[in-house]
Every structure is written in structure tokens, then in C-alpha cells.
Short mmCIF file of C-alpha atoms in Angstrom, two decimals:
data_model
loop_
_atom_site.label_atom_id
_atom_site.label_comp_id
_atom_site.label_asym_id
_atom_site.label_seq_id
_atom_site.Cartn_x
_atom_site.Cartn_y
_atom_site.Cartn_z
CA MET A 1 5.01 -19.09 202.22
CA ARG A 2 3.49 -21.44 204.78
CA VAL A 3 0.54 -23.37 203.33
CA CYS A 4 -1.79 -25.90 204.94
CA VAL A 5 -3.30 -28.64 202.75
CA THR A 6 -6.22 -30.55 204.24
CA GLY A 7 -6.50 -34.02 202.74
CA GLY A 8 -2.85 -33.67 201.82
CA LEU A 9 -2.23 -37.42 201.82
CA GLY A 10 -4.92 -37.99 199.21
CA PHE A 11 -4.71 -38.16 195.42
CA VAL A 12 -4.89 -34.50 194.45
CA GLY A 13 -3.72 -33.23 197.84
CA SER A 14 -0.41 -35.13 197.82
CA HIS A 15 0.46 -33.87 194.33
CA LEU A 16 -0.32 -30.34 195.51
CA VAL A 17 2.02 -30.83 198.48
CA ASP A 18 4.76 -31.96 196.08
CA ALA A 19 4.23 -28.89 193.89
CA LEU A 20 4.41 -26.52 196.86
CA LEU A 21 7.50 -28.18 198.36
CA ASP A 22 9.26 -28.15 194.98
CA GLU A 23 8.74 -24.37 194.92
CA GLY A 24 10.37 -24.03 198.34
CA HIS A 25 7.26 -23.42 200.43
CA VAL A 26 6.61 -24.88 203.89
CA VAL A 27 3.59 -27.22 203.96
CA VAL A 28 1.44 -28.49 206.83
CA VAL A 29 -0.71 -31.49 205.93
CA ILE A 30 -3.86 -32.41 207.86
CA ASP A 31 -5.31 -35.83 207.02
CA ASN A 32 -7.29 -38.49 208.89
CA LEU A 33 -6.35 -41.25 206.41
CA SER A 34 -9.98 -42.00 205.57
CA THR A 35 -9.04 -42.08 201.88
CA GLY A 36 -5.52 -40.68 201.95
CA ARG A 37 -2.42 -42.85 202.18
CA ALA A 38 0.82 -42.17 204.04
CA GLU A 39 2.70 -43.79 201.14
CA ASN A 40 1.66 -40.93 198.86
CA LEU A 41 4.22 -38.70 200.57
CA ALA A 42 6.64 -41.39 201.73
CA HIS A 43 9.24 -40.02 199.29
CA ARG A 44 9.20 -36.77 201.32
CA LYS A 45 9.88 -38.44 204.67
CA GLY A 46 12.64 -36.66 206.55
CA LYS A 47 12.79 -33.81 204.04
CA ALA A 48 12.67 -30.22 205.22
CA GLY A 49 9.56 -28.12 204.84
CA LEU A 50 6.87 -30.74 205.51
CA ARG A 51 4.83 -31.37 208.62
CA ILE A 52 2.04 -33.96 208.75
CA VAL A 53 -0.74 -33.77 211.34
CA LEU A 54 -2.80 -36.97 211.47
CA GLY A 55 -6.40 -36.72 212.63
CA ASP A 56 -9.74 -35.09 211.96
CA LEU A 57 -9.68 -31.44 211.07
CA GLU A 58 -12.19 -30.54 213.79
CA GLU A 59 -9.80 -31.96 216.40
CA THR A 60 -6.80 -30.08 215.05
CA ARG A 61 -5.64 -27.20 217.19
CA MET A 62 -4.05 -23.98 216.03
CA GLN A 63 -0.98 -24.88 218.07
CA GLN A 64 -0.49 -28.02 215.96
CA VAL A 65 -0.64 -26.05 212.72
CA GLY A 66 1.02 -22.75 213.57
CA GLY A 67 0.79 -19.54 211.58
CA LEU A 68 -0.30 -19.81 207.95
CA ASP A 69 -0.30 -17.70 204.82
CA ALA A 70 -2.83 -19.87 202.98
CA MET A 71 -4.94 -23.01 203.28
CA VAL A 72 -6.11 -25.29 200.46
CA HIS A 73 -9.04 -27.44 201.55
CA CYS A 74 -8.97 -30.73 199.63
CA ALA A 75 -10.57 -32.93 202.30
CA ALA A 76 -14.11 -34.00 201.36
CA LEU A 77 -16.57 -36.84 200.98
CA SER A 78 -16.26 -37.37 197.24
CA SER A 79 -18.17 -40.64 196.87
CA VAL A 80 -21.30 -39.84 194.87
CA ASN A 81 -23.01 -43.06 195.99
CA THR A 82 -22.24 -42.48 199.67
CA CYS A 83 -23.47 -38.89 199.46
CA GLU A 84 -26.67 -40.08 197.80
CA LYS A 85 -27.30 -42.72 200.47
CA SER A 86 -26.25 -40.50 203.37
CA PRO A 87 -26.94 -36.83 202.51
CA GLY A 88 -26.37 -35.92 206.14
CA ASP A 89 -22.79 -37.16 205.86
CA ALA A 90 -22.43 -35.21 202.61
CA TRP A 91 -23.44 -32.04 204.43
CA ASP A 92 -21.25 -32.76 207.46
CA LEU A 93 -18.11 -33.59 205.48
CA ASN A 94 -18.49 -31.18 202.58
CA VAL A 95 -20.19 -28.14 204.11
CA ASP A 96 -19.67 -28.15 207.87
CA LEU A 97 -16.10 -29.41 207.44
CA THR A 98 -15.38 -26.56 205.03
CA TRP A 99 -16.61 -24.09 207.64
CA ALA A 100 -14.41 -25.72 210.29
CA ALA A 101 -11.43 -25.48 207.92
CA MET A 102 -12.07 -21.77 207.40
CA GLU A 103 -12.30 -21.19 211.15
CA LEU A 104 -8.95 -22.91 211.64
CA ALA A 105 -7.44 -20.94 208.76
CA LYS A 106 -8.65 -17.69 210.32
CA LYS A 107 -7.22 -18.62 213.74
CA CYS A 108 -3.91 -19.36 212.04
CA LYS A 109 -3.98 -15.92 210.36
CA ALA A 110 -4.20 -17.35 206.84
CA GLU A 111 -4.91 -14.56 204.39
CA ARG A 112 -6.04 -16.87 201.60
CA PHE A 113 -8.39 -19.88 201.63
CA ILE A 114 -8.94 -22.12 198.59
CA LEU A 115 -11.72 -24.72 198.43
CA THR A 116 -11.31 -27.48 195.87
CA SER A 117 -14.78 -27.95 194.42
CA THR A 118 -16.13 -29.98 191.51
CA GLY A 119 -17.23 -29.57 187.91
CA ALA A 120 -20.11 -31.91 188.76
CA ILE A 121 -21.95 -28.76 189.87
CA TYR A 122 -22.46 -27.93 186.19
CA GLY A 123 -24.47 -31.13 185.90
CA ASP A 124 -25.54 -32.50 182.54
CA LEU A 125 -25.31 -30.16 179.57
CA ALA A 126 -28.08 -32.18 177.94
CA ASP A 127 -30.44 -30.82 180.64
CA VAL A 128 -29.59 -27.18 179.94
CA GLU A 129 -31.11 -25.93 176.71
CA THR A 130 -29.72 -22.39 176.97
CA ALA A 131 -26.14 -23.25 177.88
CA CYS A 132 -24.75 -23.23 174.34
CA SER A 133 -26.81 -20.35 173.02
CA CYS A 134 -25.79 -17.92 175.75
CA HIS A 135 -22.22 -19.21 176.10
CA ILE A 136 -22.69 -19.53 179.84
CA VAL A 137 -22.64 -22.83 181.65
CA PRO A 138 -25.13 -22.55 184.53
CA ASP A 139 -25.01 -24.53 187.74
CA ASN A 140 -27.18 -27.63 187.51
CA PRO A 141 -26.11 -30.04 190.30
CA ARG A 142 -27.83 -33.41 189.92
CA SER A 143 -26.43 -35.33 192.89
CA ALA A 144 -26.24 -34.88 196.65
CA PHE A 145 -22.46 -34.69 196.26
CA ALA A 146 -22.63 -31.84 193.73
CA ARG A 147 -25.25 -29.98 195.76
CA SER A 148 -23.17 -30.27 198.93
CA LYS A 149 -20.11 -28.88 197.14
CA LEU A 150 -22.16 -25.98 195.78
CA ALA A 151 -23.31 -25.31 199.35
CA ALA A 152 -19.66 -25.40 200.44
CA GLU A 153 -18.84 -22.78 197.80
CA LEU A 154 -21.61 -20.57 199.18
CA ALA A 155 -20.23 -21.14 202.67
CA VAL A 156 -16.86 -19.77 201.52
CA LYS A 157 -18.57 -16.64 200.20
CA THR A 158 -20.62 -16.30 203.39
CA PHE A 159 -17.55 -16.64 205.58
CA GLY A 160 -15.87 -13.91 203.58
CA TYR A 161 -12.87 -15.87 202.33
CA ASN A 162 -13.55 -15.03 198.68
CA VAL A 163 -11.08 -12.16 199.01
CA HIS A 164 -7.32 -11.80 198.52
CA GLY A 165 -7.51 -14.20 195.58
CA GLY A 166 -9.20 -16.91 197.62
CA GLY A 167 -12.42 -18.77 196.99
CA SER A 168 -13.55 -21.97 195.30
CA ILE A 169 -11.94 -23.75 192.37
CA ARG A 170 -13.88 -26.43 190.51
CA LEU A 171 -11.95 -29.43 189.21
CA THR A 172 -13.06 -31.57 186.31
CA ASN A 173 -12.20 -35.29 186.03
CA VAL A 174 -8.69 -35.57 187.47
CA TYR A 175 -6.55 -38.62 186.66
CA GLY A 176 -2.97 -39.70 187.20
CA PRO A 177 -0.59 -41.57 189.53
CA ARG A 178 -1.73 -42.28 193.13
CA GLN A 179 -5.43 -42.40 192.26
CA ARG A 180 -7.08 -45.21 194.18
CA ALA A 181 -8.73 -47.80 191.96
CA ASP A 182 -11.14 -48.79 194.73
CA LEU A 183 -12.85 -45.39 194.71
CA GLU A 184 -15.93 -45.10 192.51
CA THR A 185 -14.88 -42.02 190.54
CA ALA A 186 -11.50 -43.44 189.50
CA VAL A 187 -12.55 -45.14 186.26
CA LEU A 188 -9.12 -44.84 184.61
CA ALA A 189 -7.37 -46.25 187.68
CA LYS A 190 -9.86 -49.13 187.74
CA TRP A 191 -9.19 -49.92 184.10
CA MET A 192 -5.43 -49.81 184.56
CA GLN A 193 -5.52 -52.00 187.64
CA ALA A 194 -7.64 -54.52 185.76
CA LEU A 195 -5.24 -54.56 182.81
CA LYS A 196 -2.25 -54.93 185.14
CA VAL A 197 -3.70 -58.22 186.42
CA GLY A 198 -4.53 -59.51 182.95
CA ALA A 199 -8.07 -58.32 182.19
CA THR A 200 -9.17 -58.96 178.60
CA GLU A 201 -11.88 -56.29 178.49
CA LEU A 202 -12.79 -52.98 180.10
CA GLY A 203 -16.13 -52.20 181.75
CA VAL A 204 -17.93 -49.22 180.21
CA THR A 205 -21.30 -47.98 181.45
CA GLY A 206 -24.21 -47.08 179.20
CA ASP A 207 -23.37 -46.70 175.51
CA GLY A 208 -19.97 -45.14 176.22
CA HIS A 209 -20.87 -41.88 174.49
CA GLN A 210 -21.06 -39.88 177.73
CA THR A 211 -18.32 -37.23 177.72
CA ARG A 212 -15.85 -35.98 180.31
CA ASP A 213 -13.11 -33.35 180.63
CA PHE A 214 -10.07 -35.28 181.86
CA VAL A 215 -7.17 -33.28 183.30
CA PHE A 216 -3.81 -34.64 184.47
CA VAL A 217 -3.23 -34.42 188.22
CA LYS A 218 0.16 -32.69 187.98
CA ASP A 219 -1.42 -29.93 185.89
CA VAL A 220 -4.12 -29.54 188.55
CA ALA A 221 -1.53 -29.45 191.33
CA ALA A 222 0.47 -26.75 189.55
CA ARG A 223 -2.62 -24.55 189.17
CA LEU A 224 -3.71 -25.09 192.78
CA ALA A 225 -0.22 -24.25 194.03
CA ASN A 226 -0.28 -21.08 191.95
CA ALA A 227 -3.70 -20.18 193.40
CA ALA A 228 -2.50 -20.76 196.96
CA VAL A 229 0.57 -18.59 196.51
CA TYR A 230 -0.61 -15.88 194.12
CA GLY A 231 -4.40 -15.96 194.02
CA GLN A 232 -7.46 -17.42 192.36
CA VAL A 233 -7.43 -19.38 189.12
CA VAL A 234 -9.24 -17.39 186.43
CA GLY A 235 -12.89 -18.40 186.33
CA GLY A 236 -12.57 -20.66 189.34
CA ILE A 237 -12.13 -23.71 187.09
CA ILE A 238 -9.29 -26.14 186.39
CA ALA A 239 -10.02 -27.96 183.15
CA SER A 240 -8.21 -29.25 180.08
CA GLY A 241 -10.66 -27.46 177.77
CA ARG A 242 -11.43 -30.62 175.84
CA THR A 243 -14.02 -33.37 176.19
CA ILE A 244 -13.74 -37.02 175.22
CA SER A 245 -16.20 -39.89 175.31
CA ILE A 246 -15.74 -42.65 177.86
CA ARG A 247 -15.50 -45.19 175.06
CA ASP A 248 -12.72 -43.26 173.32
CA MET A 249 -10.91 -42.91 176.64
CA ALA A 250 -11.15 -46.66 177.14
CA GLN A 251 -9.43 -47.10 173.78
CA LYS A 252 -6.63 -44.74 174.82
CA VAL A 253 -6.12 -46.61 178.11
CA TRP A 254 -6.08 -49.90 176.19
CA THR A 255 -3.37 -48.55 173.90
CA ALA A 256 -1.35 -47.01 176.77
CA ALA A 257 -1.28 -50.46 178.38
CA GLY A 258 0.35 -51.88 175.25
CA ARG A 259 -2.73 -53.72 174.01
CA GLU A 260 -3.17 -53.88 170.26
CA GLY A 261 -6.24 -53.29 168.15
CA GLU A 262 -9.66 -52.16 169.24
CA VAL A 263 -10.51 -52.17 172.93
CA ALA A 264 -12.65 -55.09 174.13
CA ILE A 265 -15.57 -53.71 176.10
CA LYS A 266 -17.91 -55.21 178.66
CA TRP A 267 -21.04 -53.05 178.58
CA LEU A 268 -22.47 -52.18 182.00
CA PRO A 269 -25.70 -50.45 183.10
CA LEU A 270 -25.59 -46.67 183.29
CA PRO A 271 -25.86 -45.65 186.97
CA ALA A 272 -28.87 -43.55 187.86
CA GLY A 273 -28.12 -39.84 187.70
CA GLU A 274 -24.82 -40.19 185.86
CA VAL A 275 -23.94 -37.10 183.85
CA ARG A 276 -23.95 -37.82 180.11
CA THR A 277 -22.73 -34.61 178.49
CA THR A 278 -20.02 -32.54 180.15
CA PRO A 279 -19.93 -28.88 179.06
CA MET A 280 -16.93 -27.59 177.15
CA LEU A 281 -15.04 -25.51 179.70
CA PRO A 282 -12.18 -23.06 179.15
CA ALA A 283 -8.69 -24.53 179.30
CA THR A 284 -7.05 -23.34 182.52
CA ALA A 285 -4.47 -26.07 183.14
CA ASN A 286 -1.17 -26.79 181.42
CA ASP A 287 -2.27 -29.08 178.63
CA THR A 288 -0.56 -32.42 179.18
CA ALA A 289 -1.61 -34.54 176.23
CA ILE A 290 -3.90 -37.39 177.24
CA GLU A 291 -1.53 -39.93 175.70
CA ASP A 292 1.39 -38.60 177.77
CA GLY A 293 -0.67 -38.45 180.96
CA LEU A 294 -1.92 -42.01 180.48
CA ARG A 295 1.61 -43.26 179.82
CA LEU A 296 2.87 -41.71 183.07
CA THR A 297 -0.12 -43.09 184.94
CA TRP A 298 0.40 -46.59 183.51
CA GLU A 299 4.11 -46.55 184.39
CA ALA A 300 3.25 -45.61 187.98
CA ALA A 301 0.44 -48.12 188.38
#
């Protein structure tokens, strides 16, 4: 197959490109390097099957991309703070950009379009009294970022690309090699970078009891590649199916870095609007144990 990955030089996107290339598919990457890095695919330089188009998606022409079987749209404005401060940018880069990606995909005859969305749309389980009793996790987006991604999902349905196994796939908290420590959502990468340069404590917001579903990036990439080639992930979710508190995760990172004993914590204020309780979602990714994923991430840091 011939698959286009927008944001293919980014964290999740570059691992997806690797997964597709390893399966023998041809991949076209579109990336403007706003958060992506050329070094993420430097190991593929000169190898067959990969074409990289640098620039904004709106400026990309069909002739630069060629015919496609599928497109996976990973490009987005994922900074929660930036989206909150500039909701217009959130709409432009998460909704309008998704529409532009679908138009390009259609021109390139792509039969399948996959939007990478976010589990942040579920919001805070603590706000949803009926979620546990009815065994359904409703949408409850609390931030401009989450609302813009929900709007992007609706755009995909409106465009009509929720057919042939296409549609939107929500990702939970993805971690692993190549994650940029300077981005606000990359708490594990921040901790590891700090420990690499000799930090004696890890910063944890609030009381540390807020929970997350962490899933290893290679597991996410494998599921996204499968969706691009064969069709939608069941339920439109990629999750590990387990939740862990931020404080417990800090302990695991501390141990993965070879530090002994109990993690030393610097307590920080809880940011406004931060989700405290992540819902328990069905496991849809290959279950790399957290300890193994953290070890691989630490070795690559």
C-alpha cells in the first residue's frame, strides 16, 4: 500500500512511519517541522519506500504526494496551554487542517482516512456521575484542545471519511523514545531528561493521585499501521486498558533510571483544568509492560 502520514516527523508519526516501512509499505511524509524533527527518521535516509515532503499541508499539492491508498493525519496543535490561550489557532490547526488533509486525501484517491484524536475528549471521570453505572464513558471535553479534536472528529464524519474502515482513533497518554521533553504533555520525557542531567527530585503536580492510561508508542504505532492498512481500530481507541497515578509513575521512572529507594518529589501546583481521573478504557494495544517501556525509553533518552 501507499500511505501518507501527516506529521510523520513527529513523535507518534515517525514511529508509525517505521511500522509501515517495516511491513513493506510505501510512505509519504508531510511535515512542516513545527514540532517534528528530521532526526526522528534519519535512520531511514536513503532507504527505499520513503518520501518526505517538507512544508505546510495546505501548500502541499497532489503532484507532490501522488496516488494514495490511505492517509493517517497525525499533524495537530497538541499544546493544551496554547489552545487555551489561542482557541482560534486550535480551530485552524485541529479542525480546518483536518478538513484540508481530507481534501488532499480525496484528490489523491485515498480510500481510507484516519484521524489521530485524543482521549482527553473523555474529560474527567470525576465529573461524570453516570459513567461507571452505565458502563459507557461519555464525551466530556474540558479544554479548548479536547473540544477542537472532538470537532475534528465530527468533521471526519461530515466529510464522509468514516467509511472503508476509516475515521477517528483516540489515543491515551503515549510515551516512549523520541518524545520531546520541551513539550508540555511529555511528563515522562521531562522527568527522564531531568534525571539524565542529575536531578535529585521529580516535579509532580497536585497531590499526585491523578490517574492516566499510559501506552507505549510502538504499541500505538502498530495499531495505527494496522488501521491504515486494514481498517479501524475497534472502538476507535488505542489504550493500555490500565490506569496508574502520576505519583506511582514517577516512582517507576525513578526506578527505571537506576535510582534506589522512594522517589524524591517536588510538589507543584495543579494546573487549572487538569484532568484528575482518567476513565478505565478497553485495552486495544499490545500490552508492553510499563517497566519494559520505561526501560526502552530511558535507554534511548
